[in-house]
Amino acid sequence: AATLTTTSPLTFGMAVQPMSDVPSTALWLVALEMAFRPGVGPAVACGAAVTGAVLVRPNLAPIAALVGLIVLLTQTRSPDGARRPWVPVGVAAATMLTGPLILMWTQQVLYGHPLASSYWGGWDWMFSTNYIEKNLRLSPGFLVGLHSPVAFAGLLTPMLVWWRPNEGGSRDSSRVAFACVGVAVFNFALYLTYLPYDDPHFLRFQMLAVVCLFVLLAGLSTWLWRALRPHGGILAPLALVPAVVVLLYPRTLLLYPLTFQAPQTRVVLMGKYLQAELPQNAVILTHLHGGAMAHYTNRPVVRLDRVVSDGLDRVVSDLVVHGYEP
């Protein structure tokens, strides 16, 4: 599963154009791992990972409900937590809520309302039920195009492990498998109403779902390995065929990092040039590359898309009054 994730065109692409999808996915995976461990310590770690994931990519915040349910089931069924299961559950819930509360406070400070949209066109433009039909076609099609239809084979894993656990693990393995299916479906559903992009690179929005499918595919390989091994060692390697097909499938985006590397250098060059040329009290009026300019120049930025159409002159005047040079 780790190999499939590492070699995925989605991961390769973000090695050149870093986005929040990789760290967000990593934090959700940490949260899932900790959710299946009993005790207060793992509960705190789970909640902290959820908080980090929500702050990195708020769109996936509802997945916290599913992770919380896993924590509840783990703690109440654990022999160690049977006496006081609500202590780790409560601790996990409190730490999970920290992220959304910080996010709401941030939105209040920046945009005037805890549930305000920081998207350029607002909620109505970025989210609409009119997008559902197109997204239902695009996301599965992109996954098949990048990783072949075999990428969906792992969806069989929960039922196989639950049906014959001795050949693929335990009932615990079945719970993990069902959780991976739930997270993948949740991730997919959360982006059904999101503005569709007709470009396979934007399957990165579903990266958590894709990694969960890889984990399920690894589980399927493990189940097949244990099922085939008693019938002769020579048959056991056949269990790896699904993963190998996905691994070696023609990758339409594998050249993306190589072809996109040169255009991306313009951001670095622009940032370093401005760092050397601008006065120390400069404020950069920017839009798309605001984060990069703040990073490379160490100067504050003003997002032009957040300035009302007739308010730019007032913003510039205020900056000058406070000693800045726009």
Short mmCIF file of N, CA, C and O in Angstrom, two decimals, residues 35-118:
data_model
loop_
_atom_site.label_atom_id
_atom_site.label_comp_id
_atom_site.label_asym_id
_atom_site.label_seq_id
_atom_site.Cartn_x
_atom_site.Cartn_y
_atom_site.Cartn_z
N ALA A 35 -7.03 5.53 16.24
CA ALA A 35 -8.42 5.25 16.63
C ALA A 35 -8.63 3.79 16.97
O ALA A 35 -9.53 3.44 17.75
N PHE A 36 -7.80 2.90 16.41
CA PHE A 36 -7.96 1.46 16.66
C PHE A 36 -7.13 0.98 17.86
O PHE A 36 -7.08 -0.22 18.12
N ARG A 37 -6.49 1.91 18.58
CA ARG A 37 -5.69 1.52 19.73
C ARG A 37 -6.39 1.96 21.01
O ARG A 37 -6.76 3.14 21.13
N PRO A 38 -6.57 1.06 21.98
CA PRO A 38 -7.25 1.44 23.22
C PRO A 38 -6.33 2.27 24.11
O PRO A 38 -5.10 2.23 23.99
N GLY A 39 -6.94 3.04 25.01
CA GLY A 39 -6.18 3.81 25.99
C GLY A 39 -6.28 5.31 25.75
O GLY A 39 -6.67 5.77 24.68
N VAL A 40 -5.90 6.07 26.78
CA VAL A 40 -5.99 7.52 26.72
C VAL A 40 -4.95 8.11 25.76
O VAL A 40 -5.24 9.03 25.00
N GLY A 41 -3.73 7.58 25.80
CA GLY A 41 -2.66 8.10 24.95
C GLY A 41 -3.02 8.08 23.47
O GLY A 41 -2.95 9.11 22.79
N PRO A 42 -3.39 6.91 22.93
CA PRO A 42 -3.81 6.87 21.52
C PRO A 42 -5.02 7.76 21.24
O PRO A 42 -5.12 8.32 20.14
N ALA A 43 -5.93 7.90 22.22
CA ALA A 43 -7.10 8.76 22.01
C ALA A 43 -6.68 10.22 21.83
O ALA A 43 -7.21 10.94 20.98
N VAL A 44 -5.70 10.65 22.64
CA VAL A 44 -5.19 12.02 22.52
C VAL A 44 -4.51 12.20 21.16
O VAL A 44 -4.70 13.20 20.46
N ALA A 45 -3.68 11.21 20.78
CA ALA A 45 -2.98 11.29 19.49
C ALA A 45 -3.98 11.32 18.34
O ALA A 45 -3.79 12.06 17.36
N CYS A 46 -5.03 10.53 18.45
CA CYS A 46 -6.06 10.51 17.41
C CYS A 46 -6.72 11.88 17.27
O CYS A 46 -6.85 12.42 16.17
N GLY A 47 -7.12 12.44 18.41
CA GLY A 47 -7.77 13.75 18.38
C GLY A 47 -6.86 14.84 17.85
O GLY A 47 -7.29 15.72 17.09
N ALA A 48 -5.58 14.79 18.24
CA ALA A 48 -4.63 15.79 17.76
C ALA A 48 -4.43 15.68 16.26
O ALA A 48 -4.34 16.70 15.56
N ALA A 49 -4.36 14.45 15.75
CA ALA A 49 -4.21 14.26 14.30
C ALA A 49 -5.43 14.77 13.55
O ALA A 49 -5.31 15.38 12.48
N VAL A 50 -6.62 14.53 14.10
CA VAL A 50 -7.85 15.04 13.48
C VAL A 50 -7.84 16.57 13.45
O VAL A 50 -8.16 17.20 12.44
N THR A 51 -7.44 17.18 14.57
CA THR A 51 -7.36 18.64 14.62
C THR A 51 -6.41 19.18 13.56
O THR A 51 -6.73 20.13 12.83
N GLY A 52 -5.24 18.56 13.42
CA GLY A 52 -4.30 18.98 12.40
C GLY A 52 -4.87 18.82 11.00
O GLY A 52 -4.73 19.71 10.15
N ALA A 53 -5.52 17.69 10.77
CA ALA A 53 -6.09 17.42 9.44
C ALA A 53 -7.18 18.43 9.08
O ALA A 53 -7.27 18.88 7.93
N VAL A 54 -8.01 18.78 10.05
CA VAL A 54 -9.09 19.75 9.81
C VAL A 54 -8.52 21.12 9.50
O VAL A 54 -9.02 21.84 8.62
N LEU A 55 -7.46 21.51 10.20
CA LEU A 55 -6.86 22.83 9.95
C LEU A 55 -6.15 22.87 8.60
O LEU A 55 -6.10 23.91 7.96
N VAL A 56 -5.59 21.72 8.17
CA VAL A 56 -4.91 21.68 6.88
C VAL A 56 -5.91 21.71 5.73
O VAL A 56 -5.75 22.43 4.76
N ARG A 57 -6.98 20.90 5.84
CA ARG A 57 -7.98 20.83 4.77
C ARG A 57 -9.36 20.73 5.39
O ARG A 57 -9.87 19.63 5.67
N PRO A 58 -10.02 21.88 5.61
CA PRO A 58 -11.30 21.90 6.31
C PRO A 58 -12.40 21.11 5.61
O PRO A 58 -13.35 20.66 6.27
N ASN A 59 -12.31 20.95 4.28
CA ASN A 59 -13.38 20.26 3.54
C ASN A 59 -13.66 18.86 4.08
O ASN A 59 -14.78 18.36 3.98
N LEU A 60 -12.63 18.21 4.64
CA LEU A 60 -12.79 16.83 5.08
C LEU A 60 -13.16 16.72 6.56
O LEU A 60 -13.16 15.62 7.11
N ALA A 61 -13.47 17.82 7.19
CA ALA A 61 -13.77 17.82 8.63
C ALA A 61 -14.85 16.81 9.04
O ALA A 61 -14.74 16.19 10.10
N PRO A 62 -15.92 16.58 8.24
CA PRO A 62 -16.95 15.62 8.66
C PRO A 62 -16.43 14.19 8.86
O PRO A 62 -17.08 13.40 9.55
N ILE A 63 -15.27 13.85 8.30
CA ILE A 63 -14.72 12.51 8.51
C ILE A 63 -14.40 12.29 9.99
O ILE A 63 -14.33 11.16 10.46
N ALA A 64 -14.25 13.38 10.74
CA ALA A 64 -13.99 13.26 12.18
C ALA A 64 -15.10 12.48 12.88
O ALA A 64 -14.84 11.78 13.87
N ALA A 65 -16.33 12.58 12.38
CA ALA A 65 -17.44 11.84 12.99
C ALA A 65 -17.22 10.34 12.86
O ALA A 65 -17.47 9.58 13.81
N LEU A 66 -16.75 9.90 11.70
CA LEU A 66 -16.48 8.48 11.50
C LEU A 66 -15.31 8.01 12.36
O LEU A 66 -15.37 6.94 12.97
N VAL A 67 -14.26 8.83 12.43
CA VAL A 67 -13.12 8.48 13.29
C VAL A 67 -13.56 8.41 14.75
O VAL A 67 -13.14 7.51 15.50
N GLY A 68 -14.40 9.34 15.17
CA GLY A 68 -14.91 9.32 16.54
C GLY A 68 -15.70 8.06 16.84
O GLY A 68 -15.60 7.50 17.94
N LEU A 69 -16.49 7.59 15.88
CA LEU A 69 -17.24 6.34 16.05
C LEU A 69 -16.29 5.16 16.23
O LEU A 69 -16.52 4.27 17.06
N ILE A 70 -15.19 5.15 15.46
CA ILE A 70 -14.20 4.07 15.59
C ILE A 70 -13.57 4.10 16.98
O ILE A 70 -13.38 3.06 17.61
N VAL A 71 -13.26 5.29 17.47
CA VAL A 71 -12.69 5.43 18.82
C VAL A 71 -13.67 4.88 19.85
O VAL A 71 -13.30 4.13 20.76
N LEU A 72 -14.95 5.22 19.70
CA LEU A 72 -15.97 4.75 20.64
C LEU A 72 -16.05 3.23 20.64
O LEU A 72 -16.06 2.60 21.72
N LEU A 73 -16.09 2.61 19.48
CA LEU A 73 -16.17 1.15 19.39
C LEU A 73 -14.91 0.50 19.95
O LEU A 73 -14.97 -0.53 20.64
N THR A 74 -13.75 1.09 19.65
CA THR A 74 -12.49 0.52 20.14
C THR A 74 -12.42 0.55 21.65
O THR A 74 -12.05 -0.45 22.29
N GLN A 75 -12.75 1.68 22.24
CA GLN A 75 -12.61 1.84 23.70
C GLN A 75 -13.64 1.01 24.46
O GLN A 75 -13.33 0.45 25.52
N THR A 76 -14.87 0.92 23.95
CA THR A 76 -15.89 0.17 24.68
C THR A 76 -15.70 -1.34 24.55
O THR A 76 -16.15 -2.10 25.41
N ARG A 77 -15.02 -1.79 23.49
CA ARG A 77 -14.81 -3.23 23.30
C ARG A 77 -13.46 -3.70 23.83
O ARG A 77 -13.16 -4.88 23.82
N SER A 78 -12.63 -2.76 24.25
CA SER A 78 -11.30 -3.12 24.73
C SER A 78 -11.36 -3.63 26.16
O SER A 78 -12.01 -3.01 27.01
N PRO A 79 -10.69 -4.75 26.48
CA PRO A 79 -10.65 -5.23 27.87
C PRO A 79 -10.03 -4.20 28.82
O PRO A 79 -10.46 -4.05 29.96
N ASP A 80 -9.04 -3.45 28.31
CA ASP A 80 -8.38 -2.45 29.16
C ASP A 80 -9.27 -1.26 29.44
O ASP A 80 -9.17 -0.62 30.48
N GLY A 81 -10.14 -0.94 28.47
CA GLY A 81 -10.96 0.25 28.64
C GLY A 81 -12.38 -0.05 29.07
O GLY A 81 -13.20 0.85 29.13
N ALA A 82 -12.66 -1.32 29.38
CA ALA A 82 -14.03 -1.69 29.72
C ALA A 82 -14.51 -1.03 31.00
O ALA A 82 -15.69 -0.77 31.18
N ARG A 83 -13.57 -0.73 31.94
CA ARG A 83 -13.98 -0.14 33.21
C ARG A 83 -14.36 1.33 33.06
O ARG A 83 -15.36 1.78 33.58
N ARG A 84 -13.55 2.09 32.32
CA ARG A 84 -13.83 3.51 32.15
C ARG A 84 -13.62 3.92 30.68
O ARG A 84 -12.73 4.72 30.37
N PRO A 85 -14.42 3.39 29.80
CA PRO A 85 -14.20 3.69 28.37
C PRO A 85 -14.48 5.13 28.01
O PRO A 85 -13.97 5.63 27.01
N TRP A 86 -15.29 5.81 28.82
CA TRP A 86 -15.68 7.16 28.45
C TRP A 86 -14.57 8.18 28.67
O TRP A 86 -14.64 9.28 28.12
N VAL A 87 -13.56 7.82 29.46
CA VAL A 87 -12.45 8.75 29.67
C VAL A 87 -11.68 8.97 28.36
O VAL A 87 -11.55 10.11 27.89
N PRO A 88 -11.15 7.91 27.72
CA PRO A 88 -10.46 8.14 26.45
C PRO A 88 -11.39 8.67 25.35
O PRO A 88 -10.96 9.46 24.51
N VAL A 89 -12.66 8.24 25.37
CA VAL A 89 -13.60 8.74 24.37
C VAL A 89 -13.80 10.24 24.53
O VAL A 89 -13.79 11.00 23.56
N GLY A 90 -13.96 10.69 25.77
CA GLY A 90 -14.14 12.11 26.02
C GLY A 90 -12.90 12.92 25.67
O GLY A 90 -13.00 14.02 25.10
N VAL A 91 -11.74 12.36 25.99
CA VAL A 91 -10.49 13.05 25.67
C VAL A 91 -10.34 13.17 24.15
O VAL A 91 -9.94 14.23 23.63
N ALA A 92 -10.64 12.09 23.43
CA ALA A 92 -10.55 12.13 21.96
C ALA A 92 -11.51 13.16 21.39
O ALA A 92 -11.14 13.94 20.49
N ALA A 93 -12.74 13.20 21.91
CA ALA A 93 -13.73 14.15 21.40
C ALA A 93 -13.28 15.58 21.64
O ALA A 93 -13.41 16.45 20.75
N ALA A 94 -12.72 15.84 22.83
CA ALA A 94 -12.28 17.20 23.16
C ALA A 94 -11.15 17.66 22.25
O ALA A 94 -11.15 18.80 21.75
N THR A 95 -10.18 16.78 22.01
CA THR A 95 -9.06 17.16 21.15
C THR A 95 -9.48 17.26 19.69
O THR A 95 -8.96 18.09 18.94
N MET A 96 -10.45 16.43 19.28
CA MET A 96 -10.95 16.54 17.91
C MET A 96 -11.66 17.87 17.67
O MET A 96 -11.56 18.46 16.59
N LEU A 97 -12.39 18.34 18.67
CA LEU A 97 -13.15 19.58 18.52
C LEU A 97 -12.25 20.80 18.48
O LEU A 97 -12.68 21.88 18.04
N THR A 98 -11.01 20.66 18.93
CA THR A 98 -10.10 21.81 18.96
C THR A 98 -9.90 22.37 17.55
O THR A 98 -9.91 23.60 17.36
N GLY A 99 -9.72 21.50 16.58
CA GLY A 99 -9.48 21.95 15.21
C GLY A 99 -10.63 22.77 14.65
O GLY A 99 -10.42 23.91 14.19
N PRO A 100 -11.87 22.25 14.67
CA PRO A 100 -12.99 23.04 14.16
C PRO A 100 -13.18 24.37 14.90
O PRO A 100 -13.52 25.38 14.28
N LEU A 101 -12.94 24.37 16.22
CA LEU A 101 -13.10 25.62 16.98
C LEU A 101 -12.06 26.65 16.56
O LEU A 101 -12.38 27.84 16.39
N ILE A 102 -10.80 26.21 16.39
CA ILE A 102 -9.76 27.13 15.91
C ILE A 102 -10.11 27.63 14.52
O ILE A 102 -9.95 28.82 14.20
N LEU A 103 -10.60 26.73 13.67
CA LEU A 103 -10.96 27.10 12.30
C LEU A 103 -12.08 28.14 12.30
O LEU A 103 -12.02 29.14 11.58
N MET A 104 -13.10 27.93 13.12
CA MET A 104 -14.22 28.87 13.18
C MET A 104 -13.76 30.23 13.71
O MET A 104 -14.19 31.28 13.22
N TRP A 105 -12.86 30.22 14.70
CA TRP A 105 -12.32 31.49 15.21
C TRP A 105 -11.53 32.21 14.13
O TRP A 105 -11.65 33.43 13.96
N THR A 106 -10.72 31.44 13.37
CA THR A 106 -9.94 32.03 12.29
C THR A 106 -10.85 32.66 11.23
O THR A 106 -10.61 33.78 10.76
N GLN A 107 -11.91 31.95 10.85
CA GLN A 107 -12.84 32.49 9.85
C GLN A 107 -13.53 33.75 10.37
O GLN A 107 -13.78 34.69 9.61
N GLN A 108 -13.84 33.76 11.66
CA GLN A 108 -14.47 34.95 12.26
C GLN A 108 -13.53 36.15 12.17
O GLN A 108 -13.93 37.26 11.80
N VAL A 109 -12.25 35.93 12.50
CA VAL A 109 -11.28 37.03 12.49
C VAL A 109 -11.02 37.52 11.07
O VAL A 109 -10.98 38.73 10.81
N LEU A 110 -10.84 36.57 10.14
CA LEU A 110 -10.46 36.95 8.78
C LEU A 110 -11.63 37.40 7.92
O LEU A 110 -11.48 38.32 7.11
N TYR A 111 -12.79 36.76 8.10
CA TYR A 111 -13.89 36.98 7.15
C TYR A 111 -15.20 37.42 7.79
O TYR A 111 -16.20 37.54 7.11
N GLY A 112 -15.18 37.63 9.12
CA GLY A 112 -16.34 38.22 9.76
C GLY A 112 -17.42 37.28 10.23
O GLY A 112 -18.42 37.71 10.80
N HIS A 113 -17.26 35.97 9.99
CA HIS A 113 -18.28 35.00 10.44
C HIS A 113 -17.61 33.64 10.57
O HIS A 113 -16.79 33.26 9.73
N PRO A 114 -17.95 32.88 11.63
CA PRO A 114 -17.28 31.58 11.84
C PRO A 114 -17.53 30.58 10.73
O PRO A 114 -16.73 29.66 10.54
N LEU A 115 -18.61 30.73 9.98
CA LEU A 115 -18.91 29.81 8.89
C LEU A 115 -18.78 30.48 7.52
O LEU A 115 -19.27 29.97 6.52
N ALA A 116 -18.09 31.61 7.49
CA ALA A 116 -17.90 32.31 6.22
C ALA A 116 -17.01 31.49 5.30
O ALA A 116 -16.15 30.73 5.75
N SER A 117 -17.22 31.65 4.00
CA SER A 117 -16.40 30.97 3.01
C SER A 117 -15.22 31.84 2.61
O SER A 117 -15.38 33.03 2.33
N SER A 118 -14.04 31.25 2.60
CA SER A 118 -12.86 31.97 2.13
C SER A 118 -12.59 31.71 0.65
O SER A 118 -11.60 32.17 0.10
#
